Amino acid sequence: VILDEKKLDEILDDFEISLLESDVAISVVDKIIGDIKSELYSKKIRKSELDSTIKNALRKSLQDVIKNPEKSFEEMMEEKTEKPFVIAFVGINGTGKTTTIAKIAKRLKDRGYSCVISASDTFRAGAVEQLETHSKKLGVKLIKHSKGADPAAVAFDAIKHARAKGIDTVLIDTAGRMETNTNLMDEMKKIIRVAKPDLILFVGDALTGNSALEQAEKFNSAVGIGGVILTKADADVKGGAALSIAEATGRQIFFLGTGQEYDDLEAFDAGKFIEEILG
Amino acid sequence: KLGDSLSGVLRKISRAGLIDERLVKEVIKDIQRALLSADVNVKLVMKISKKIQERALKEKPKAGLGRKEHIITILYEELSNLLGSSKNYSLPNKSRILMVGLQGSGKTTTTVKLARYFSKRGLSTSIIAADTYRPAAYEQLFQLAEPFKIRIYGEPENKNAIEIVKYGLQELNTSIVILDTAGRHRKEEELFKEMREINKKFKPDEKFLVIDSNIGQQAGAQAKAFHESIGITGVILTKLDGSARGGGALSAVAETGAPVRFIGVGEKMGDLEVFNPERFISRILG
Ligand SMILES: Nc1nc2c(ncn2[C@@H]2O[C@H](COP(=O)(O)OP(=O)(O)OP(=O)(O)O)[C@@H](O)[C@H]2O)c(=O)[nH]1
Ligand SMILES: Nc1nc2c(ncn2[C@@H]2O[C@H](COP(=O)(O)OP(=O)(O)OP(=O)(O)O)[C@@H](O)[C@H]2O)c(=O)[nH]1
Ligand SMILES: [Mg+2]
Ligand SMILES: [Mg+2]
């Protein structure tokens, strides 16, 4: 039975709408649906199997984009023999970078790793104080300079301190910045040039719509993203931004932020995510 | 004033002589893409495009308008209707303003921007710091407001937001009092309960929902939850200095019946603009 193209288009239109409603960026949806159309158009498919065939094709194309990271966080750290393992956290304003750093610091501590936090957001009101509160609560050392200091210098200082004390990890908090602000994107490049992190994590908000694509692209071309953390996944979202970001950067999601407490950090499960998107 | 993606679309129509149903359908598809990429709600996009298609096919363009201008006019009218016929924002002479919204949307920053906006216009303004969850929330407000000599009432050690509101109201006697609250979303029932109690104690004249323009399809559902909980009277859209086009605002207005009053266009206290519907629609149309 040759595929009924009209029927295929109808079913794909429904999937297209559900992907868009899940916050997958429109150009990413176009690519996914387009790939499936070209794969299925001239195939022989039994009418009774049309729905499941399309779903499987959709699942396969999603699996090409979204996978579990090749190595876990701790595996990446273990691979590097020379301490410290330096991780920088970047992203636009208000996505949860600072809170996520506190969660990561707690996770590392629970697993027996020592860490130092670099207060490299030297711009925003209350940013250093926010980190100070977390570092005191967690019993983690914080390296900070005075307000308005050079963010790269704070990072340099933190790494120097970690090296001297044999500390396992340095977590660098940076100021939120809009991908459209060239000065701030340049400032971030400088922080990365000086700190030479082993891993740069893009922290994105799971509620983000189409701009997730532009943000991820700009941050990736500026400094190269090594991985992603998607926050506020507890806000009843499908989190299609994960797909947009993975498509834009070829990088994978390490964790989901699932709340405002230290333990609200879950390892990302690509399979579970794909099934939820497929509804 | 239309962005290039849509101008290109509409150039197709102006070159066509007669109204061709197939061409209109093609143009509608392009309009849908522009709206979807601007984060307008999917169902709303379908509703808008259906209306435009009906009107484009059955209405005669007004005298002097070509086909292209006619479709642009219909598009603008439909989007303007969604934004509501909000008369211009008139400066209150006395007001209690409550700021609510999702985590990280820009409430605290906007609170101080607003306070500065009012005090520059001769209205004495003070702020109550009622976010008892976020570490250093009081410090953040204090550092932002201090250069403008705007008074902040806060009790950093007190975890009871309702008490802070109560004592703040006793202490402050400015014409405008703005209340900053903790971020919260519709799945956090305890926090929504707290918001209702804060609302009861504060008895605000104005309740602003602060929304990040980067928000996607969740804008409507979240706005609806806030509205059902305490009743929203105005929307403030932040971070419009990024690439987000802010289509979620249309859903927020649709769900709350409240107009967009201000937009945030940067991190500094001067980066607040009064909402301009025409400019906003041009931005949405990209
Ligand atoms: N519900 C929920 N809230 C979160 C999550 N992660 C962070 N938040 C909240 O989001 C808000 C912003 O968090 P921050 O850590 O200050 O964000 P940031 O990216 O450092 O912000 P800037 O430094 O200003 O760019 C805070 O209210 C956090 O408690 C999460 O996974 N779930
Ligand atoms: N570029 C830009 N940044 C903004 C704008 N409004 C707020 N921000 C930034 O967004 C981040 C979050 O702002 P906050 O005012 O802390 O947000 P909030 O809603 O009070 O956050 P919570 O209290 O944690 O829920 C900060 O880095 C602000 O400087 C804006 O219009 N443009
Ligand atoms: Mg931060
Ligand atoms: Mg705040």
XYZ file of C-alpha atoms and ligand atoms in Angstrom:
631
model
C 0.000 0.000 0.000
C 1.554 3.264 -1.089
C 1.396 5.926 1.522
C -1.582 8.225 1.317
C 0.266 11.555 1.211
C -2.776 13.557 2.235
C -3.256 11.370 5.316
C 0.457 11.604 6.115
C 0.327 15.389 5.924
C -2.678 15.474 8.255
C -0.979 13.364 10.891
C 2.258 15.317 10.542
C 0.353 18.599 10.897
C -0.921 17.373 14.267
C 2.592 16.423 15.352
C 3.864 19.772 14.121
C 1.348 21.595 16.302
C 2.199 19.485 19.330
C 5.944 20.153 18.863
C 5.261 23.907 18.574
C 3.059 23.809 21.675
C 5.944 22.085 23.484
C 8.131 25.130 22.786
C 10.318 23.598 20.088
C 11.562 26.489 17.908
C 9.770 26.724 14.564
C 12.862 26.238 12.381
C 13.747 23.104 14.361
C 10.181 21.808 13.938
C 10.425 22.492 10.180
C 13.621 20.459 9.951
C 12.219 17.513 11.952
C 8.930 17.366 10.040
C 10.733 17.935 6.729
C 13.135 15.039 7.371
C 10.260 12.690 8.204
C 8.285 13.722 5.104
C 11.195 13.008 2.776
C 11.808 9.673 4.487
C 8.193 8.501 4.394
C 6.724 10.018 1.212
C 7.494 7.203 -1.145
C 7.320 4.333 1.336
C 4.855 1.485 1.359
C 2.974 1.641 4.651
C -0.149 -0.236 5.695
C -2.986 2.116 6.549
C -3.351 0.516 9.982
C 0.318 1.162 10.729
C 0.436 4.777 9.551
C 0.193 6.304 13.002
C 2.832 4.072 14.595
C 5.172 4.364 11.585
C 5.099 8.142 11.812
C 5.554 8.066 15.566
C 8.595 5.808 15.199
C 10.048 8.041 12.486
C 9.480 11.041 14.735
C 11.065 9.244 17.696
C 14.100 8.378 15.586
C 14.581 11.951 14.372
C 14.282 13.248 17.948
C 16.840 10.648 19.062
C 19.249 12.036 16.465
C 19.128 15.410 18.199
C 18.613 14.644 21.881
C 20.792 12.025 23.590
C 22.130 11.408 27.035
C 25.596 12.948 27.370
C 28.411 10.539 26.383
C 30.051 10.953 29.765
C 28.518 11.889 33.083
C 29.614 14.965 34.906
C 31.815 13.117 37.351
C 33.293 10.936 34.579
C 34.446 14.098 32.781
C 36.051 15.297 35.999
C 37.779 11.975 36.662
C 39.258 11.976 33.146
C 41.217 15.128 33.815
C 44.160 14.251 36.018
C 45.390 17.733 36.825
C 43.292 19.649 39.358
C 41.213 21.769 39.426
C 38.424 20.940 36.963
C 37.093 24.360 35.991
C 33.428 24.836 35.058
C 31.962 28.155 33.852
C 28.211 28.858 33.918
C 26.826 31.230 31.277
C 23.421 32.315 30.008
C 20.972 35.181 29.731
C 19.576 37.068 32.715
C 17.539 35.284 35.355
C 17.779 31.701 34.063
C 19.063 30.255 37.348
C 22.865 30.192 36.941
C 23.685 31.209 40.514
C 21.129 28.839 42.073
C 22.338 26.007 39.827
C 25.952 26.561 40.917
C 24.850 26.131 44.536
C 23.080 22.876 43.563
C 26.155 21.586 41.710
C 28.392 22.532 44.653
C 26.156 20.509 46.980
C 26.134 17.541 44.587
C 29.920 17.573 44.316
C 30.327 17.861 48.068
C 27.952 14.914 48.624
C 30.123 12.840 46.272
C 33.355 13.710 48.005
C 34.676 16.426 45.709
C 35.977 19.718 47.086
C 35.085 22.931 45.307
C 35.635 26.671 45.202
C 33.138 29.147 43.771
C 34.261 32.192 41.803
C 31.947 35.205 42.244
C 32.544 36.449 38.715
C 29.232 38.321 38.509
C 30.720 41.580 39.728
C 27.989 43.689 38.203
C 24.498 42.788 39.408
C 23.094 44.142 42.663
C 23.228 41.542 45.413
C 24.911 38.922 43.202
C 27.933 38.378 45.441
C 25.757 38.451 48.594
C 23.453 35.825 47.051
C 26.471 33.550 46.488
C 27.830 34.333 49.945
C 24.643 33.059 51.517
C 24.861 29.812 49.523
C 28.566 29.288 50.151
C 28.088 29.742 53.916
C 25.151 27.322 53.979
C 27.046 24.722 51.971
C 30.419 25.165 53.666
C 32.098 25.936 50.340
C 34.841 28.548 49.844
C 33.873 31.633 47.849
C 36.440 33.814 46.069
C 35.150 37.362 45.575
C 36.534 40.811 44.809
C 34.923 44.203 45.332
C 31.888 45.346 43.321
C 32.708 46.221 39.725
C 35.947 44.240 39.751
C 37.139 42.408 36.633
C 35.210 39.101 36.420
C 38.152 37.382 34.727
C 40.453 38.430 37.566
C 38.134 36.829 40.143
C 38.149 33.598 38.138
C 41.913 33.685 37.818
C 42.177 34.189 41.559
C 39.802 31.305 42.308
C 41.724 28.921 40.041
C 45.034 29.977 41.592
C 43.562 29.332 45.045
C 42.208 25.911 43.995
C 45.545 24.896 42.496
C 47.422 25.930 45.643
C 45.041 24.041 47.943
C 44.557 20.954 45.752
C 40.823 21.607 45.370
C 38.970 19.425 42.854
C 36.656 21.913 41.116
C 36.179 25.608 40.465
C 32.650 26.785 39.667
C 32.574 30.175 37.930
C 29.372 32.205 38.250
C 28.975 34.857 35.561
C 26.538 37.726 35.136
C 23.433 37.166 33.048
C 23.797 38.779 29.648
C 21.658 39.252 26.532
C 23.005 37.567 23.411
C 22.373 40.893 21.653
C 24.761 42.846 23.903
C 28.150 42.764 22.148
C 30.049 44.353 25.023
C 28.828 41.763 27.484
C 29.406 38.897 25.024
C 32.980 40.224 24.634
C 33.348 40.377 28.418
C 32.311 36.718 28.588
C 34.877 35.813 25.917
C 37.537 37.465 28.044
C 36.522 35.530 31.170
C 36.778 32.296 29.158
C 40.140 33.281 27.630
C 41.606 33.911 31.079
C 40.000 31.030 32.986
C 40.326 28.408 30.213
C 37.504 26.275 31.692
C 37.386 22.516 31.141
C 33.636 22.760 30.696
C 31.328 25.636 29.770
C 27.709 25.045 30.725
C 24.870 27.032 29.144
C 22.108 27.506 31.711
C 18.746 27.916 29.978
C 15.210 28.423 31.264
C 12.880 25.529 30.334
C 10.048 28.050 29.780
C 11.912 29.737 26.903
C 10.301 29.788 23.475
C 11.911 30.466 20.105
C 14.648 32.748 21.418
C 16.345 29.666 22.948
C 17.691 28.936 19.467
C 19.223 32.383 18.924
C 20.630 32.478 22.470
C 22.260 29.049 22.218
C 23.697 29.851 18.779
C 25.191 33.171 19.891
C 26.638 31.797 23.132
C 28.006 28.776 21.312
C 29.706 30.806 18.584
C 31.109 33.171 21.223
C 32.695 30.685 23.616
C 31.718 27.146 22.615
C 29.185 25.387 24.832
C 30.198 22.044 26.323
C 26.846 21.149 27.830
C 23.509 22.474 28.988
C 21.493 22.717 32.190
C 17.800 23.445 31.761
C 16.186 25.072 34.820
C 12.617 25.541 36.095
C 11.551 22.226 34.570
C 9.163 21.992 37.553
C 7.028 24.781 36.094
C 4.826 22.353 34.162
C 6.604 22.770 30.834
C 7.317 20.416 27.974
C 10.742 22.040 27.658
C 11.062 21.982 23.861
C 13.829 24.545 24.329
C 16.024 21.505 25.073
C 15.565 20.390 21.472
C 16.240 23.854 20.065
C 19.423 24.167 22.126
C 20.678 20.653 21.311
C 19.993 21.232 17.605
C 21.780 24.602 17.665
C 24.868 23.485 19.568
C 25.122 19.725 19.095
C 25.608 19.628 22.864
C 23.540 17.710 25.347
C 21.572 18.426 28.493
C 23.340 17.264 31.647
C 20.799 18.262 34.261
C 17.337 19.649 34.811
C 16.668 22.162 37.567
C 13.448 21.041 39.233
C 12.995 23.573 42.022
C 14.669 26.168 44.197
C 16.282 23.882 46.819
C 19.798 22.405 46.694
C 18.527 18.890 45.943
C 16.345 20.018 43.036
C 18.807 18.878 40.371
C 18.008 15.796 38.251
C 20.164 14.029 35.694
C 18.546 14.588 32.291
C 16.893 11.501 30.804
C 16.789 11.811 27.010
C 14.468 8.827 26.523
C 11.919 10.083 29.040
C 12.074 13.566 27.516
C 11.420 12.229 24.007
C 8.434 10.151 25.120
C 6.917 13.173 26.848
C 7.363 15.317 23.717
C 5.753 12.561 21.631
C 2.851 12.698 24.089
C 7.312 49.718 9.804
C 6.891 45.997 9.104
C 9.971 43.823 9.562
C 11.676 42.376 6.468
C 10.323 38.834 6.833
C 6.744 40.023 6.542
C 7.455 42.788 3.993
C 8.801 40.134 1.663
C 5.655 38.116 2.193
C 3.396 40.991 1.440
C 5.338 42.010 -1.656
C 3.901 38.816 -3.183
C 0.382 40.181 -2.779
C 1.012 43.649 -4.134
C 2.392 42.186 -7.361
C -0.708 40.024 -7.797
C -3.602 41.798 -9.442
C -6.759 39.916 -8.536
C -7.271 38.432 -5.130
C -6.193 34.850 -5.549
C -7.371 32.488 -2.830
C -4.287 30.335 -3.247
C -2.043 33.385 -2.855
C -3.899 34.513 0.262
C -3.438 31.021 1.737
C 0.289 31.242 0.999
C 0.532 34.654 2.620
C -1.416 33.424 5.658
C 1.093 30.587 6.061
C 3.926 33.112 6.112
C 2.067 35.242 8.657
C 1.596 32.149 10.828
C 5.326 31.436 10.724
C 6.157 35.019 11.696
C 3.739 34.908 14.642
C 4.871 31.448 15.810
C 8.541 32.441 15.695
C 7.553 35.417 17.879
C 6.189 32.990 20.516
C 2.521 33.812 19.963
C 0.351 30.991 21.320
C -0.249 28.286 18.682
C -4.051 28.195 19.060
C -4.132 31.999 19.004
C -2.102 32.021 15.765
C -4.620 29.646 14.181
C -7.494 31.844 15.371
C -5.859 35.043 14.069
C -4.939 33.571 10.694
C -8.444 32.166 10.168
C -9.883 35.626 10.810
C -7.411 37.330 8.488
C -8.137 34.823 5.738
C -11.915 35.348 6.031
C -11.590 39.120 6.004
C -9.008 39.177 3.204
C -11.237 37.103 0.950
C -14.571 38.771 1.605
C -13.722 42.382 2.416
C -13.093 44.993 -0.222
C -10.014 47.089 0.514
C -10.822 50.692 1.439
C -10.481 53.251 -1.315
C -6.875 53.820 -2.228
C -5.593 50.702 -0.454
C -3.951 47.967 -2.517
C -4.296 44.272 -1.652
C -1.038 44.306 0.275
C -1.991 47.305 2.366
C -5.367 45.725 3.020
C -3.884 42.538 4.447
C -1.391 44.512 6.533
C -4.254 46.638 7.860
C -6.286 43.557 8.765
C -3.243 42.002 10.478
C -2.571 45.141 12.503
C -6.229 45.479 13.460
C -6.468 41.882 14.640
C -3.289 42.188 16.745
C -4.324 45.579 18.141
C -7.676 44.137 19.159
C -5.834 41.431 21.075
C -3.789 44.013 22.956
C -7.024 45.661 24.019
C -8.046 49.256 23.641
C -6.087 50.286 26.739
C -6.288 54.017 27.166
C -2.934 55.583 27.941
C -1.447 54.875 31.343
C -2.352 57.796 33.565
C -0.095 58.559 36.493
C -1.774 57.609 39.777
C -1.546 60.203 42.557
C -1.758 57.582 45.270
C -1.297 53.862 44.720
C -0.294 50.538 46.247
C 1.358 48.430 43.583
C 1.897 44.661 43.910
C 4.577 42.996 41.738
C 4.174 39.273 40.995
C 5.505 36.811 38.417
C 7.595 33.750 37.618
C 11.091 33.204 38.985
C 13.710 35.432 37.374
C 11.198 37.409 35.279
C 12.589 40.774 36.442
C 10.236 41.781 39.305
C 12.894 43.202 41.634
C 14.692 45.153 38.903
C 11.372 46.467 37.552
C 10.205 47.444 41.067
C 13.075 49.900 41.372
C 12.726 51.076 37.748
C 9.076 51.874 38.478
C 9.893 53.580 41.766
C 12.378 55.796 39.954
C 9.812 56.466 37.175
C 7.285 57.732 39.716
C 9.685 59.739 41.858
C 11.068 61.524 38.778
C 7.486 62.642 38.136
C 7.088 64.130 41.592
C 5.416 61.192 43.330
C 7.025 60.120 46.609
C 7.675 56.391 46.351
C 8.862 53.641 48.694
C 9.289 49.890 48.402
C 8.419 46.933 50.633
C 10.835 44.002 50.299
C 8.611 40.967 50.853
C 10.659 38.233 49.132
C 11.608 36.058 52.092
C 12.964 33.172 50.030
C 15.652 34.440 47.710
C 19.087 34.806 49.326
C 20.133 38.491 49.542
C 16.808 39.707 48.071
C 16.797 42.677 50.431
C 20.421 43.548 49.573
C 19.581 43.461 45.869
C 16.696 45.920 46.329
C 18.723 48.127 48.629
C 21.673 48.371 46.228
C 19.407 49.149 43.276
C 17.339 51.797 45.098
C 20.043 53.464 47.182
C 21.444 55.775 44.414
C 17.945 57.246 43.985
C 17.319 57.711 47.697
C 14.208 55.540 47.480
C 13.309 54.050 50.850
C 13.098 50.272 51.184
C 11.227 48.681 54.064
C 12.509 45.155 54.699
C 13.242 42.688 57.487
C 15.956 40.383 56.109
C 15.719 38.027 59.117
C 11.927 37.707 59.016
C 10.607 34.722 57.052
C 6.977 35.879 57.321
C 6.116 37.962 54.249
C 2.656 38.908 55.570
C 4.191 40.464 58.678
C 6.663 42.438 56.601
C 3.770 43.809 54.530
C 1.836 44.714 57.692
C 4.734 46.545 59.350
C 5.808 48.087 56.048
C 2.392 49.672 55.602
C 2.566 51.058 59.143
C 6.016 52.537 58.524
C 5.687 53.958 55.014
C 3.611 56.993 54.087
C 4.668 57.796 50.517
C 2.121 58.394 47.745
C 3.234 55.249 45.962
C 4.183 52.023 47.768
C 5.506 49.189 45.599
C 5.606 45.653 46.976
C 8.230 43.231 45.582
C 7.481 39.538 46.061
C 9.249 36.196 45.513
C 9.084 34.486 42.144
C 6.562 31.657 41.901
C 4.905 29.434 39.269
C 1.479 27.793 39.101
C 2.662 24.400 40.335
C 3.924 25.852 43.632
C 0.672 25.810 45.613
C 2.164 27.025 48.894
C 3.659 30.045 47.173
C 0.385 30.839 45.419
C -1.367 30.619 48.776
C 1.198 33.074 50.196
C 0.562 35.419 47.276
C -3.177 35.423 48.015
C -2.467 36.247 51.677
C -0.057 39.025 50.709
C -2.696 40.418 48.365
C -5.303 40.367 51.153
C -3.008 42.179 53.585
C -1.652 44.754 51.119
C -4.960 45.598 49.349
C -3.179 46.875 46.228
C -4.695 49.333 43.741
C -2.585 47.847 40.981
C -1.358 44.274 40.499
C 1.383 43.980 37.888
C 2.296 40.617 36.364
C 5.971 40.836 35.337
C 6.687 38.566 32.371
C 9.992 37.710 30.684
C 9.567 38.299 26.924
C 11.571 35.099 26.305
C 8.695 32.962 27.580
C 7.221 30.489 25.120
C 3.886 28.710 24.983
C 3.436 28.693 28.786
C 2.730 32.434 28.945
C -1.043 32.113 28.737
C -1.396 29.296 31.266
C 0.851 30.995 33.813
C -0.864 34.386 33.388
C -4.238 32.706 33.789
C -3.147 31.105 37.063
C -1.970 34.433 38.483
C -5.156 36.132 37.343
C -7.422 33.476 38.846
C -5.478 33.700 42.091
C -5.409 37.465 42.753
C -6.660 39.299 39.674
C -4.026 41.016 37.502
C -4.572 44.671 36.503
C -1.507 45.233 34.343
C 1.326 43.433 32.546
C 4.985 44.460 32.366
C 7.094 42.755 29.703
C 10.845 42.580 30.426
C 14.101 41.832 28.575
C 12.898 43.218 25.251
C 16.495 44.294 24.621
C 17.203 40.637 23.699
C 16.105 38.820 20.529
C 12.777 37.663 21.964
C 9.801 39.292 20.230
C 7.455 38.851 23.201
C 4.452 37.166 21.558
C 3.633 35.614 24.935
C 2.359 39.045 25.959
C -0.641 38.598 23.670
C -1.659 35.506 25.631
C -1.001 37.206 28.949
C -3.310 40.062 27.935
C -5.896 37.634 26.583
C -5.938 35.618 29.825
C -5.923 38.551 32.272
C -7.875 41.159 30.337
C -5.159 43.510 31.592
C -3.171 45.889 29.353
C 0.605 45.938 28.960
C 1.744 49.101 30.764
C 5.540 49.117 30.622
C 8.407 47.256 29.006
C 11.902 46.567 30.351
C 14.699 47.145 27.848
C 17.843 46.656 29.915
C 19.332 46.172 33.354
C 19.762 49.809 34.343
C 17.110 51.732 36.264
C 16.465 54.028 33.290
C 15.669 51.039 31.031
C 11.901 51.237 31.415
C 9.555 52.455 28.668
C 5.834 53.099 28.605
C 4.213 50.450 26.401
C 3.691 51.462 22.760
C 1.289 49.025 21.033
C 2.225 49.980 17.465
C 5.938 49.521 18.022
C 5.288 46.259 19.820
C 3.197 44.869 16.957
C 5.941 45.765 14.477
C 8.383 43.889 16.647
C 6.139 40.815 16.819
C 5.809 40.815 13.037
C 9.606 40.738 12.934
N 11.111 26.804 40.331
C 12.417 26.905 40.049
N 13.048 28.078 40.275
C 14.365 28.151 39.983
C 15.101 27.054 39.458
N 16.396 27.465 39.283
C 16.445 28.748 39.689
N 15.226 29.166 40.118
C 14.851 30.492 40.602
O 15.043 31.409 39.546
C 15.372 32.701 40.088
C 16.642 33.212 39.415
O 17.729 32.419 39.844
P 19.232 32.948 39.817
O 20.070 31.793 40.251
O 19.364 34.221 40.557
O 19.401 33.209 38.272
P 20.681 33.793 37.533
O 20.768 33.170 36.192
O 21.907 33.659 38.370
O 20.268 35.320 37.383
P 21.214 36.530 36.936
O 22.524 36.345 37.630
O 20.492 37.739 37.396
O 21.324 36.445 35.460
C 15.499 32.508 41.590
O 14.279 32.891 42.184
C 15.697 31.011 41.746
O 15.241 30.518 42.990
C 14.392 25.809 39.212
O 14.924 24.800 38.748
N 13.058 25.804 39.536
N 18.746 42.742 29.811
C 17.744 42.870 30.690
N 17.866 42.276 31.884
C 16.857 42.428 32.769
C 15.666 43.164 32.477
N 14.868 43.104 33.582
C 15.524 42.375 34.505
N 16.721 41.961 34.011
C 17.730 41.101 34.628
O 17.133 39.839 34.814
C 17.689 39.221 35.974
C 16.572 38.852 36.928
O 15.992 40.048 37.415
P 15.331 40.133 38.865
O 14.811 41.511 39.019
O 16.245 39.619 39.913
O 14.144 39.082 38.658
P 13.092 38.628 39.733
O 11.811 38.383 39.020
O 13.011 39.587 40.867
O 13.706 37.247 40.209
P 13.249 36.375 41.464
O 12.995 37.326 42.588
O 14.378 35.461 41.719
O 12.020 35.652 41.033
C 18.689 40.214 36.543
O 19.969 39.888 36.025
C 18.230 41.536 35.983
O 19.273 42.478 35.874
C 15.557 43.777 31.172
O 14.576 44.424 30.813
N 16.627 43.586 30.323
Mg 23.267 35.052 39.018
Mg 13.288 39.286 42.872
